[in-house]
Amino acid sequence: METRLRIAVQSKGRLYDETMELLGESGVKLTAVKRTLLVPSRNFPVELLYLRDDDIPDAVASGTADIGIVGLNEVLEKNKEVEIIKELGFSKCRLSLAIPKRTEYNGLSWFNNRKIATSYPVILSDFLKKNGIKADIHVITGSVEIAPGIGIADGIFDIVSSGSTLVSNNLVEVEKVLESQAVLIGASANKLNAEKQAILDELLFRFNAVAAADGKKYILMNVPREKLDEVLGILPGIKSPTVLPLANADWCSVHSVLEEKRFWEIVGKLRAAGAEGILALDIEKMVL
Ligand code: ATP
Ligand code: MG
């Protein structure tokens, strides 16, 4: 039977879409069967095991899956024998302590002898212990943010991304404890066999190519020959920009790669230097 690398992924929820997008951009096509527990790819030797995110660290630690994609927060909270193979850069959020607004806050010691509601008791108790704070941790699994409002806790420890949930519950973030993002994990104890390791290496190579292209634009433009040096001085380029001749010998075509966030700044300079017909294209993959 053909060897397949089994990847545990979230079956629905916040990680699902971006996990599928990353696999898609990496050329991993899945058979149309949706939401059965185990789905093989039809063109790459992997199969996806769909689970709740809570179950992913254990599935990987126990060898039920070879690798998994899950939030760092879940990895630390579940505290299983897994190691982080790669940070994937999506589903970024943080775990923070928050308290009712208009509360006088004088630092962490505020939490001494207070009650904190959370779904992350392991990470929280670890943090409190490290900082010498003794608080009462009250575990609830959903809607943690309403706990202070209904009087069952003084503060909360929860996921924050934009902060709008805190605002609508009259809370303010007072301590950022952990920065989280989606990570690729593997078991720390059992090593993959050579065949599976080779599949993982190819997958990582593709993930890196997708990540390298993220936030980059391919740009091309026409430049008068006499302005070429000036234009090349403006372009950051990967190594050196491509310069091609045009039918009109007084002009040439220059191609390069730009960070999207510097796009308008650099385009302004290029136009001022005499570049015309500037085109910008999305880059899907970049193999460096
Ligand atoms: P499951 O049903 O699989 O247990 P869940 O309800 O526990 O799902 P989700 O809300 O889907 O979990 O969140 C999954 C992960 O996405 C979180 O553990 C966290 O890493 C990340 N995450 C959560 N909220 C946000 C957010 N607002 N912005 C970005 N990432 C987030
Ligand atoms: Mg969950």
mmCIF file of N, CA and C in Angstrom, residues 93-200:
data_model
loop_
_atom_site.group_PDB
_atom_site.id
_atom_site.type_symbol
_atom_site.label_atom_id
_atom_site.label_comp_id
_atom_site.label_asym_id
_atom_site.label_seq_id
_atom_site.Cartn_x
_atom_site.Cartn_y
_atom_site.Cartn_z
ATOM 1 N N CYS A 93 -3.365 35.496 16.951
ATOM 2 C CA CYS A 93 -4.158 36.066 18.026
ATOM 3 C C CYS A 93 -3.283 36.061 19.268
ATOM 4 N N ARG A 94 -3.792 36.593 20.361
ATOM 5 C CA ARG A 94 -3.009 36.544 21.597
ATOM 6 C C ARG A 94 -3.901 36.098 22.738
ATOM 7 N N LEU A 95 -3.262 35.599 23.790
ATOM 8 C CA LEU A 95 -3.995 35.271 25.005
ATOM 9 C C LEU A 95 -3.675 36.365 26.008
ATOM 10 N N SER A 96 -4.712 36.999 26.497
ATOM 11 C CA SER A 96 -4.514 38.155 27.373
ATOM 12 C C SER A 96 -5.397 38.096 28.602
ATOM 13 N N LEU A 97 -4.960 38.822 29.628
ATOM 14 C CA LEU A 97 -5.797 39.058 30.803
ATOM 15 C C LEU A 97 -6.567 40.346 30.580
ATOM 16 N N ALA A 98 -7.846 40.327 30.920
ATOM 17 C CA ALA A 98 -8.667 41.529 30.770
ATOM 18 C C ALA A 98 -9.525 41.705 32.015
ATOM 19 N N ILE A 99 -9.816 42.954 32.315
ATOM 20 C CA ILE A 99 -10.631 43.259 33.500
ATOM 21 C C ILE A 99 -11.701 44.294 33.113
ATOM 22 N N PRO A 100 -12.729 44.450 33.950
ATOM 23 C CA PRO A 100 -13.762 45.441 33.620
ATOM 24 C C PRO A 100 -13.143 46.829 33.467
ATOM 25 N N LYS A 101 -13.638 47.574 32.484
ATOM 26 C CA LYS A 101 -13.057 48.903 32.267
ATOM 27 C C LYS A 101 -13.433 49.827 33.429
ATOM 28 N N ARG A 102 -12.709 50.906 33.509
ATOM 29 C CA ARG A 102 -12.816 51.837 34.634
ATOM 30 C C ARG A 102 -12.510 51.165 35.980
ATOM 31 N N THR A 103 -11.653 50.136 35.935
ATOM 32 C CA THR A 103 -11.177 49.539 37.182
ATOM 33 C C THR A 103 -9.781 50.094 37.383
ATOM 34 N N GLU A 104 -9.440 50.438 38.582
ATOM 35 C CA GLU A 104 -8.079 50.914 38.811
ATOM 36 C C GLU A 104 -7.127 49.714 38.763
ATOM 37 N N TYR A 105 -6.175 49.773 37.856
ATOM 38 C CA TYR A 105 -5.263 48.637 37.665
ATOM 39 C C TYR A 105 -3.835 49.087 37.940
ATOM 40 N N ASN A 106 -3.200 48.389 38.880
ATOM 41 C CA ASN A 106 -1.866 48.833 39.275
ATOM 42 C C ASN A 106 -0.806 47.758 39.001
ATOM 43 N N GLY A 107 -1.076 46.940 37.999
ATOM 44 C CA GLY A 107 -0.110 45.882 37.682
ATOM 45 C C GLY A 107 -0.639 44.514 38.074
ATOM 46 N N LEU A 108 0.167 43.501 37.742
ATOM 47 C CA LEU A 108 -0.263 42.106 37.912
ATOM 48 C C LEU A 108 -0.790 41.749 39.299
ATOM 49 N N SER A 109 -0.246 42.428 40.325
ATOM 50 C CA SER A 109 -0.658 42.063 41.684
ATOM 51 C C SER A 109 -2.155 42.310 41.902
ATOM 52 N N TRP A 110 -2.753 43.082 40.977
ATOM 53 C CA TRP A 110 -4.208 43.279 41.041
ATOM 54 C C TRP A 110 -4.932 41.933 41.085
ATOM 55 N N PHE A 111 -4.349 40.931 40.396
ATOM 56 C CA PHE A 111 -5.015 39.634 40.286
ATOM 57 C C PHE A 111 -4.889 38.755 41.541
ATOM 58 N N ASN A 112 -4.042 39.165 42.500
ATOM 59 C CA ASN A 112 -3.920 38.383 43.731
ATOM 60 C C ASN A 112 -5.282 38.232 44.399
ATOM 61 N N ASN A 113 -5.622 36.980 44.724
ATOM 62 C CA ASN A 113 -6.883 36.648 45.387
ATOM 63 C C ASN A 113 -8.140 37.004 44.591
ATOM 64 N N ARG A 114 -7.947 37.207 43.271
ATOM 65 C CA ARG A 114 -9.139 37.452 42.449
ATOM 66 C C ARG A 114 -9.504 36.170 41.704
ATOM 67 N N LYS A 115 -10.676 36.199 41.098
ATOM 68 C CA LYS A 115 -11.173 35.050 40.363
ATOM 69 C C LYS A 115 -11.066 35.339 38.860
ATOM 70 N N ILE A 116 -10.409 34.444 38.132
ATOM 71 C CA ILE A 116 -10.205 34.658 36.690
ATOM 72 C C ILE A 116 -10.883 33.533 35.903
ATOM 73 N N ALA A 117 -11.764 33.909 34.974
ATOM 74 C CA ALA A 117 -12.440 32.907 34.138
ATOM 75 C C ALA A 117 -11.616 32.674 32.879
ATOM 76 N N THR A 118 -11.482 31.421 32.475
ATOM 77 C CA THR A 118 -10.702 31.104 31.279
ATOM 78 C C THR A 118 -11.009 29.718 30.739
ATOM 79 N N SER A 119 -10.669 29.508 29.460
ATOM 80 C CA SER A 119 -10.678 28.158 28.883
ATOM 81 C C SER A 119 -9.244 27.649 28.785
ATOM 82 N N TYR A 120 -8.296 28.434 29.278
ATOM 83 C CA TYR A 120 -6.875 28.052 29.179
ATOM 84 C C TYR A 120 -6.213 27.994 30.551
ATOM 85 N N PRO A 121 -6.695 27.076 31.438
ATOM 86 C CA PRO A 121 -6.168 27.039 32.813
ATOM 87 C C PRO A 121 -4.680 26.676 32.888
ATOM 88 N N VAL A 122 -4.189 25.845 31.983
ATOM 89 C CA VAL A 122 -2.788 25.423 32.065
ATOM 90 C C VAL A 122 -1.849 26.600 31.790
ATOM 91 N N ILE A 123 -2.113 27.306 30.680
ATOM 92 C CA ILE A 123 -1.263 28.449 30.323
ATOM 93 C C ILE A 123 -1.373 29.532 31.396
ATOM 94 N N LEU A 124 -2.607 29.745 31.874
ATOM 95 C CA LEU A 124 -2.799 30.796 32.881
ATOM 96 C C LEU A 124 -2.093 30.460 34.193
ATOM 97 N N SER A 125 -2.261 29.233 34.684
ATOM 98 C CA SER A 125 -1.661 28.939 35.994
ATOM 99 C C SER A 125 -0.139 28.975 35.904
ATOM 100 N N ASP A 126 0.381 28.567 34.755
ATOM 101 C CA ASP A 126 1.810 28.656 34.520
ATOM 102 C C ASP A 126 2.294 30.109 34.604
ATOM 103 N N PHE A 127 1.563 30.981 33.934
ATOM 104 C CA PHE A 127 1.923 32.400 33.917
ATOM 105 C C PHE A 127 1.831 33.005 35.331
ATOM 106 N N LEU A 128 0.750 32.668 36.032
ATOM 107 C CA LEU A 128 0.570 33.242 37.376
ATOM 108 C C LEU A 128 1.675 32.755 38.312
ATOM 109 N N LYS A 129 1.985 31.457 38.196
ATOM 110 C CA LYS A 129 3.025 30.893 39.061
ATOM 111 C C LYS A 129 4.362 31.596 38.822
ATOM 112 N N LYS A 130 4.700 31.756 37.538
ATOM 113 C CA LYS A 130 5.974 32.423 37.186
ATOM 114 C C LYS A 130 6.051 33.831 37.751
ATOM 115 N N ASN A 131 4.890 34.478 37.874
ATOM 116 C CA ASN A 131 4.885 35.856 38.340
ATOM 117 C C ASN A 131 4.505 35.990 39.813
ATOM 118 N N GLY A 132 4.413 34.851 40.493
ATOM 119 C CA GLY A 132 4.140 34.887 41.929
ATOM 120 C C GLY A 132 2.767 35.413 42.292
ATOM 121 N N ILE A 133 1.792 35.171 41.415
ATOM 122 C CA ILE A 133 0.433 35.647 41.710
ATOM 123 C C ILE A 133 -0.441 34.451 42.116
ATOM 124 N N LYS A 134 -1.214 34.631 43.164
ATOM 125 C CA LYS A 134 -2.130 33.567 43.590
ATOM 126 C C LYS A 134 -3.556 34.014 43.313
ATOM 127 N N ALA A 135 -4.157 33.375 42.282
ATOM 128 C CA ALA A 135 -5.526 33.729 41.932
ATOM 129 C C ALA A 135 -6.346 32.450 41.807
ATOM 130 N N ASP A 136 -7.645 32.636 41.776
ATOM 131 C CA ASP A 136 -8.557 31.502 41.690
ATOM 132 C C ASP A 136 -8.967 31.350 40.220
ATOM 133 N N ILE A 137 -8.611 30.224 39.604
ATOM 134 C CA ILE A 137 -8.913 30.028 38.183
ATOM 135 C C ILE A 137 -10.234 29.291 38.025
ATOM 136 N N HIS A 138 -11.129 29.917 37.288
ATOM 137 C CA HIS A 138 -12.461 29.368 37.093
ATOM 138 C C HIS A 138 -12.583 28.945 35.632
ATOM 139 N N VAL A 139 -12.654 27.632 35.379
ATOM 140 C CA VAL A 139 -12.644 27.148 33.996
ATOM 141 C C VAL A 139 -14.038 27.159 33.391
ATOM 142 N N ILE A 140 -14.197 27.890 32.280
ATOM 143 C CA ILE A 140 -15.429 27.768 31.492
ATOM 144 C C ILE A 140 -15.019 27.592 30.036
ATOM 145 N N THR A 141 -15.827 26.845 29.273
ATOM 146 C CA THR A 141 -15.359 26.491 27.936
ATOM 147 C C THR A 141 -15.841 27.441 26.848
ATOM 148 N N GLY A 142 -16.894 28.189 27.094
ATOM 149 C CA GLY A 142 -17.323 29.126 26.051
ATOM 150 C C GLY A 142 -17.738 30.448 26.656
ATOM 151 N N SER A 143 -17.807 31.513 25.835
ATOM 152 C CA SER A 143 -18.279 32.831 26.274
ATOM 153 C C SER A 143 -17.634 33.295 27.579
ATOM 154 N N VAL A 144 -16.338 33.132 27.663
ATOM 155 C CA VAL A 144 -15.591 33.546 28.849
ATOM 156 C C VAL A 144 -15.783 35.039 29.130
ATOM 157 N N GLU A 145 -15.924 35.812 28.038
ATOM 158 C CA GLU A 145 -15.947 37.275 28.170
ATOM 159 C C GLU A 145 -17.162 37.805 28.936
ATOM 160 N N ILE A 146 -18.189 36.967 29.085
ATOM 161 C CA ILE A 146 -19.355 37.489 29.821
ATOM 162 C C ILE A 146 -19.220 37.256 31.331
ATOM 163 N N ALA A 147 -18.198 36.493 31.756
ATOM 164 C CA ALA A 147 -18.086 36.116 33.171
ATOM 165 C C ALA A 147 -18.047 37.298 34.148
ATOM 166 N N PRO A 148 -17.228 38.342 33.892
ATOM 167 C CA PRO A 148 -17.225 39.443 34.867
ATOM 168 C C PRO A 148 -18.571 40.163 34.926
ATOM 169 N N GLY A 149 -19.207 40.333 33.758
ATOM 170 C CA GLY A 149 -20.492 41.040 33.695
ATOM 171 C C GLY A 149 -21.580 40.350 34.503
ATOM 172 N N ILE A 150 -21.547 39.016 34.558
ATOM 173 C CA ILE A 150 -22.581 38.316 35.321
ATOM 174 C C ILE A 150 -22.103 37.948 36.718
ATOM 175 N N GLY A 151 -20.953 38.459 37.067
ATOM 176 C CA GLY A 151 -20.495 38.357 38.456
ATOM 177 C C GLY A 151 -19.859 37.033 38.855
ATOM 178 N N ILE A 152 -19.452 36.198 37.874
ATOM 179 C CA ILE A 152 -18.820 34.948 38.298
ATOM 180 C C ILE A 152 -17.293 35.014 38.269
ATOM 181 N N ALA A 153 -16.723 36.135 37.845
ATOM 182 C CA ALA A 153 -15.265 36.284 37.894
ATOM 183 C C ALA A 153 -14.914 37.765 37.941
ATOM 184 N N ASP A 154 -13.711 38.070 38.421
ATOM 185 C CA ASP A 154 -13.257 39.472 38.458
ATOM 186 C C ASP A 154 -12.622 39.876 37.142
ATOM 187 N N GLY A 155 -11.984 38.897 36.499
ATOM 188 C CA GLY A 155 -11.318 39.178 35.232
ATOM 189 C C GLY A 155 -11.346 37.940 34.371
ATOM 190 N N ILE A 156 -10.830 38.062 33.152
ATOM 191 C CA ILE A 156 -10.795 36.887 32.266
ATOM 192 C C ILE A 156 -9.412 36.732 31.656
ATOM 193 N N PHE A 157 -9.153 35.519 31.185
ATOM 194 C CA PHE A 157 -7.942 35.233 30.422
ATOM 195 C C PHE A 157 -8.421 34.534 29.162
ATOM 196 N N ASP A 158 -8.277 35.202 28.002
ATOM 197 C CA ASP A 158 -8.908 34.640 26.797
ATOM 198 C C ASP A 158 -8.192 35.097 25.538
ATOM 199 N N ILE A 159 -8.656 34.545 24.406
ATOM 200 C CA ILE A 159 -8.117 34.919 23.099
ATOM 201 C C ILE A 159 -8.591 36.315 22.726
ATOM 202 N N VAL A 160 -7.668 37.132 22.266
ATOM 203 C CA VAL A 160 -7.996 38.464 21.769
ATOM 204 C C VAL A 160 -7.408 38.567 20.361
ATOM 205 N N SER A 161 -8.180 39.094 19.408
ATOM 206 C CA SER A 161 -7.515 39.423 18.139
ATOM 207 C C SER A 161 -7.721 40.899 17.848
ATOM 208 N N SER A 162 -8.935 41.327 17.482
ATOM 209 C CA SER A 162 -9.127 42.762 17.250
ATOM 210 C C SER A 162 -9.420 43.488 18.555
ATOM 211 N N GLY A 163 -9.949 42.790 19.529
ATOM 212 C CA GLY A 163 -10.304 43.427 20.794
ATOM 213 C C GLY A 163 -11.759 43.849 20.846
ATOM 214 N N SER A 164 -12.509 43.636 19.741
ATOM 215 C CA SER A 164 -13.892 44.126 19.726
ATOM 216 C C SER A 164 -14.792 43.361 20.703
ATOM 217 N N THR A 165 -14.494 42.066 20.917
ATOM 218 C CA THR A 165 -15.293 41.308 21.892
ATOM 219 C C THR A 165 -15.115 41.887 23.289
ATOM 220 N N LEU A 166 -13.877 42.295 23.599
ATOM 221 C CA LEU A 166 -13.638 42.898 24.916
ATOM 222 C C LEU A 166 -14.427 44.192 25.048
ATOM 223 N N VAL A 167 -14.341 45.042 24.019
ATOM 224 C CA VAL A 167 -15.039 46.334 24.062
ATOM 225 C C VAL A 167 -16.534 46.126 24.287
ATOM 226 N N SER A 168 -17.127 45.185 23.543
ATOM 227 C CA SER A 168 -18.581 45.036 23.675
ATOM 228 C C SER A 168 -18.974 44.416 25.016
ATOM 229 N N ASN A 169 -18.008 43.894 25.746
ATOM 230 C CA ASN A 169 -18.311 43.376 27.089
ATOM 231 C C ASN A 169 -17.738 44.263 28.198
ATOM 232 N N ASN A 170 -17.400 45.495 27.823
ATOM 233 C CA ASN A 170 -16.881 46.473 28.794
ATOM 234 C C ASN A 170 -15.633 45.993 29.523
ATOM 235 N N LEU A 171 -14.737 45.363 28.756
ATOM 236 C CA LEU A 171 -13.489 44.883 29.354
ATOM 237 C C LEU A 171 -12.305 45.592 28.706
ATOM 238 N N VAL A 172 -11.210 45.679 29.428
ATOM 239 C CA VAL A 172 -9.960 46.176 28.828
ATOM 240 C C VAL A 172 -8.855 45.158 29.047
ATOM 241 N N GLU A 173 -8.015 45.051 28.021
ATOM 242 C CA GLU A 173 -6.888 44.131 28.061
ATOM 243 C C GLU A 173 -5.804 44.771 28.930
ATOM 244 N N VAL A 174 -5.334 44.048 29.943
ATOM 245 C CA VAL A 174 -4.307 44.644 30.799
ATOM 246 C C VAL A 174 -2.956 43.930 30.712
ATOM 247 N N GLU A 175 -2.939 42.658 30.326
ATOM 248 C CA GLU A 175 -1.657 41.954 30.178
ATOM 249 C C GLU A 175 -1.739 41.035 28.967
ATOM 250 N N LYS A 176 -0.755 41.158 28.067
ATOM 251 C CA LYS A 176 -0.645 40.202 26.954
ATOM 252 C C LYS A 176 0.268 39.078 27.412
ATOM 253 N N VAL A 177 -0.242 37.869 27.386
ATOM 254 C CA VAL A 177 0.523 36.748 27.940
ATOM 255 C C VAL A 177 1.185 35.898 26.861
ATOM 256 N N LEU A 178 0.492 35.673 25.760
ATOM 257 C CA LEU A 178 1.029 34.776 24.728
ATOM 258 C C LEU A 178 0.608 35.237 23.334
ATOM 259 N N GLU A 179 1.573 35.290 22.419
ATOM 260 C CA GLU A 179 1.256 35.536 21.003
ATOM 261 C C GLU A 179 1.071 34.176 20.352
ATOM 262 N N SER A 180 -0.042 33.972 19.677
ATOM 263 C CA SER A 180 -0.296 32.662 19.065
ATOM 264 C C SER A 180 -0.472 32.784 17.555
ATOM 265 N N GLN A 181 -0.249 31.709 16.859
ATOM 266 C CA GLN A 181 -0.531 31.585 15.427
ATOM 267 C C GLN A 181 -0.655 30.101 15.129
ATOM 268 N N ALA A 182 -1.111 29.780 13.934
ATOM 269 C CA ALA A 182 -1.197 28.365 13.555
ATOM 270 C C ALA A 182 0.212 27.805 13.401
ATOM 271 N N VAL A 183 0.401 26.594 13.902
ATOM 272 C CA VAL A 183 1.723 25.940 13.791
ATOM 273 C C VAL A 183 1.550 24.521 13.262
ATOM 274 N N LEU A 184 2.617 24.042 12.619
ATOM 275 C CA LEU A 184 2.661 22.656 12.182
ATOM 276 C C LEU A 184 3.395 21.883 13.263
ATOM 277 N N ILE A 185 2.768 20.816 13.775
ATOM 278 C CA ILE A 185 3.401 20.063 14.863
ATOM 279 C C ILE A 185 3.656 18.611 14.467
ATOM 280 N N GLY A 186 4.634 18.022 15.127
ATOM 281 C CA GLY A 186 4.927 16.597 14.956
ATOM 282 C C GLY A 186 5.148 16.000 16.349
ATOM 283 N N ALA A 187 5.184 14.672 16.425
ATOM 284 C CA ALA A 187 5.410 14.023 17.723
ATOM 285 C C ALA A 187 6.870 14.167 18.114
ATOM 286 N N SER A 188 7.133 14.497 19.386
ATOM 287 C CA SER A 188 8.539 14.628 19.778
ATOM 288 C C SER A 188 9.183 13.261 19.977
ATOM 289 N N ALA A 189 8.385 12.263 20.356
ATOM 290 C CA ALA A 189 8.966 10.948 20.632
ATOM 291 C C ALA A 189 9.172 10.103 19.364
ATOM 292 N N ASN A 190 8.063 9.775 18.645
ATOM 293 C CA ASN A 190 8.240 8.889 17.489
ATOM 294 C C ASN A 190 8.741 9.620 16.258
ATOM 295 N N LYS A 191 9.830 9.111 15.701
ATOM 296 C CA LYS A 191 10.387 9.681 14.481
ATOM 297 C C LYS A 191 9.614 9.131 13.292
ATOM 298 N N LEU A 192 9.439 9.957 12.254
ATOM 299 C CA LEU A 192 8.782 9.478 11.038
ATOM 300 C C LEU A 192 9.719 8.527 10.307
ATOM 301 N N ASN A 193 9.164 7.536 9.623
ATOM 302 C CA ASN A 193 10.034 6.698 8.799
ATOM 303 C C ASN A 193 10.513 7.503 7.585
ATOM 304 N N ALA A 194 11.506 6.957 6.872
ATOM 305 C CA ALA A 194 12.164 7.716 5.803
ATOM 306 C C ALA A 194 11.173 8.170 4.728
ATOM 307 N N GLU A 195 10.229 7.295 4.400
ATOM 308 C CA GLU A 195 9.259 7.647 3.357
ATOM 309 C C GLU A 195 8.376 8.827 3.780
ATOM 310 N N LYS A 196 7.895 8.748 5.025
ATOM 311 C CA LYS A 196 7.033 9.836 5.517
ATOM 312 C C LYS A 196 7.828 11.128 5.684
ATOM 313 N N GLN A 197 9.068 10.999 6.131
ATOM 314 C CA GLN A 197 9.909 12.192 6.287
ATOM 315 C C GLN A 197 10.106 12.876 4.940
ATOM 316 N N ALA A 198 10.273 12.078 3.875
ATOM 317 C CA ALA A 198 10.463 12.648 2.535
ATOM 318 C C ALA A 198 9.194 13.397 2.092
ATOM 319 N N ILE A 199 8.026 12.860 2.435
ATOM 320 C CA ILE A 199 6.770 13.539 2.087
ATOM 321 C C ILE A 199 6.680 14.865 2.862
ATOM 322 N N LEU A 200 7.034 14.802 4.152
ATOM 323 C CA LEU A 200 7.007 16.023 4.968
ATOM 324 C C LEU A 200 7.984 17.067 4.415
#
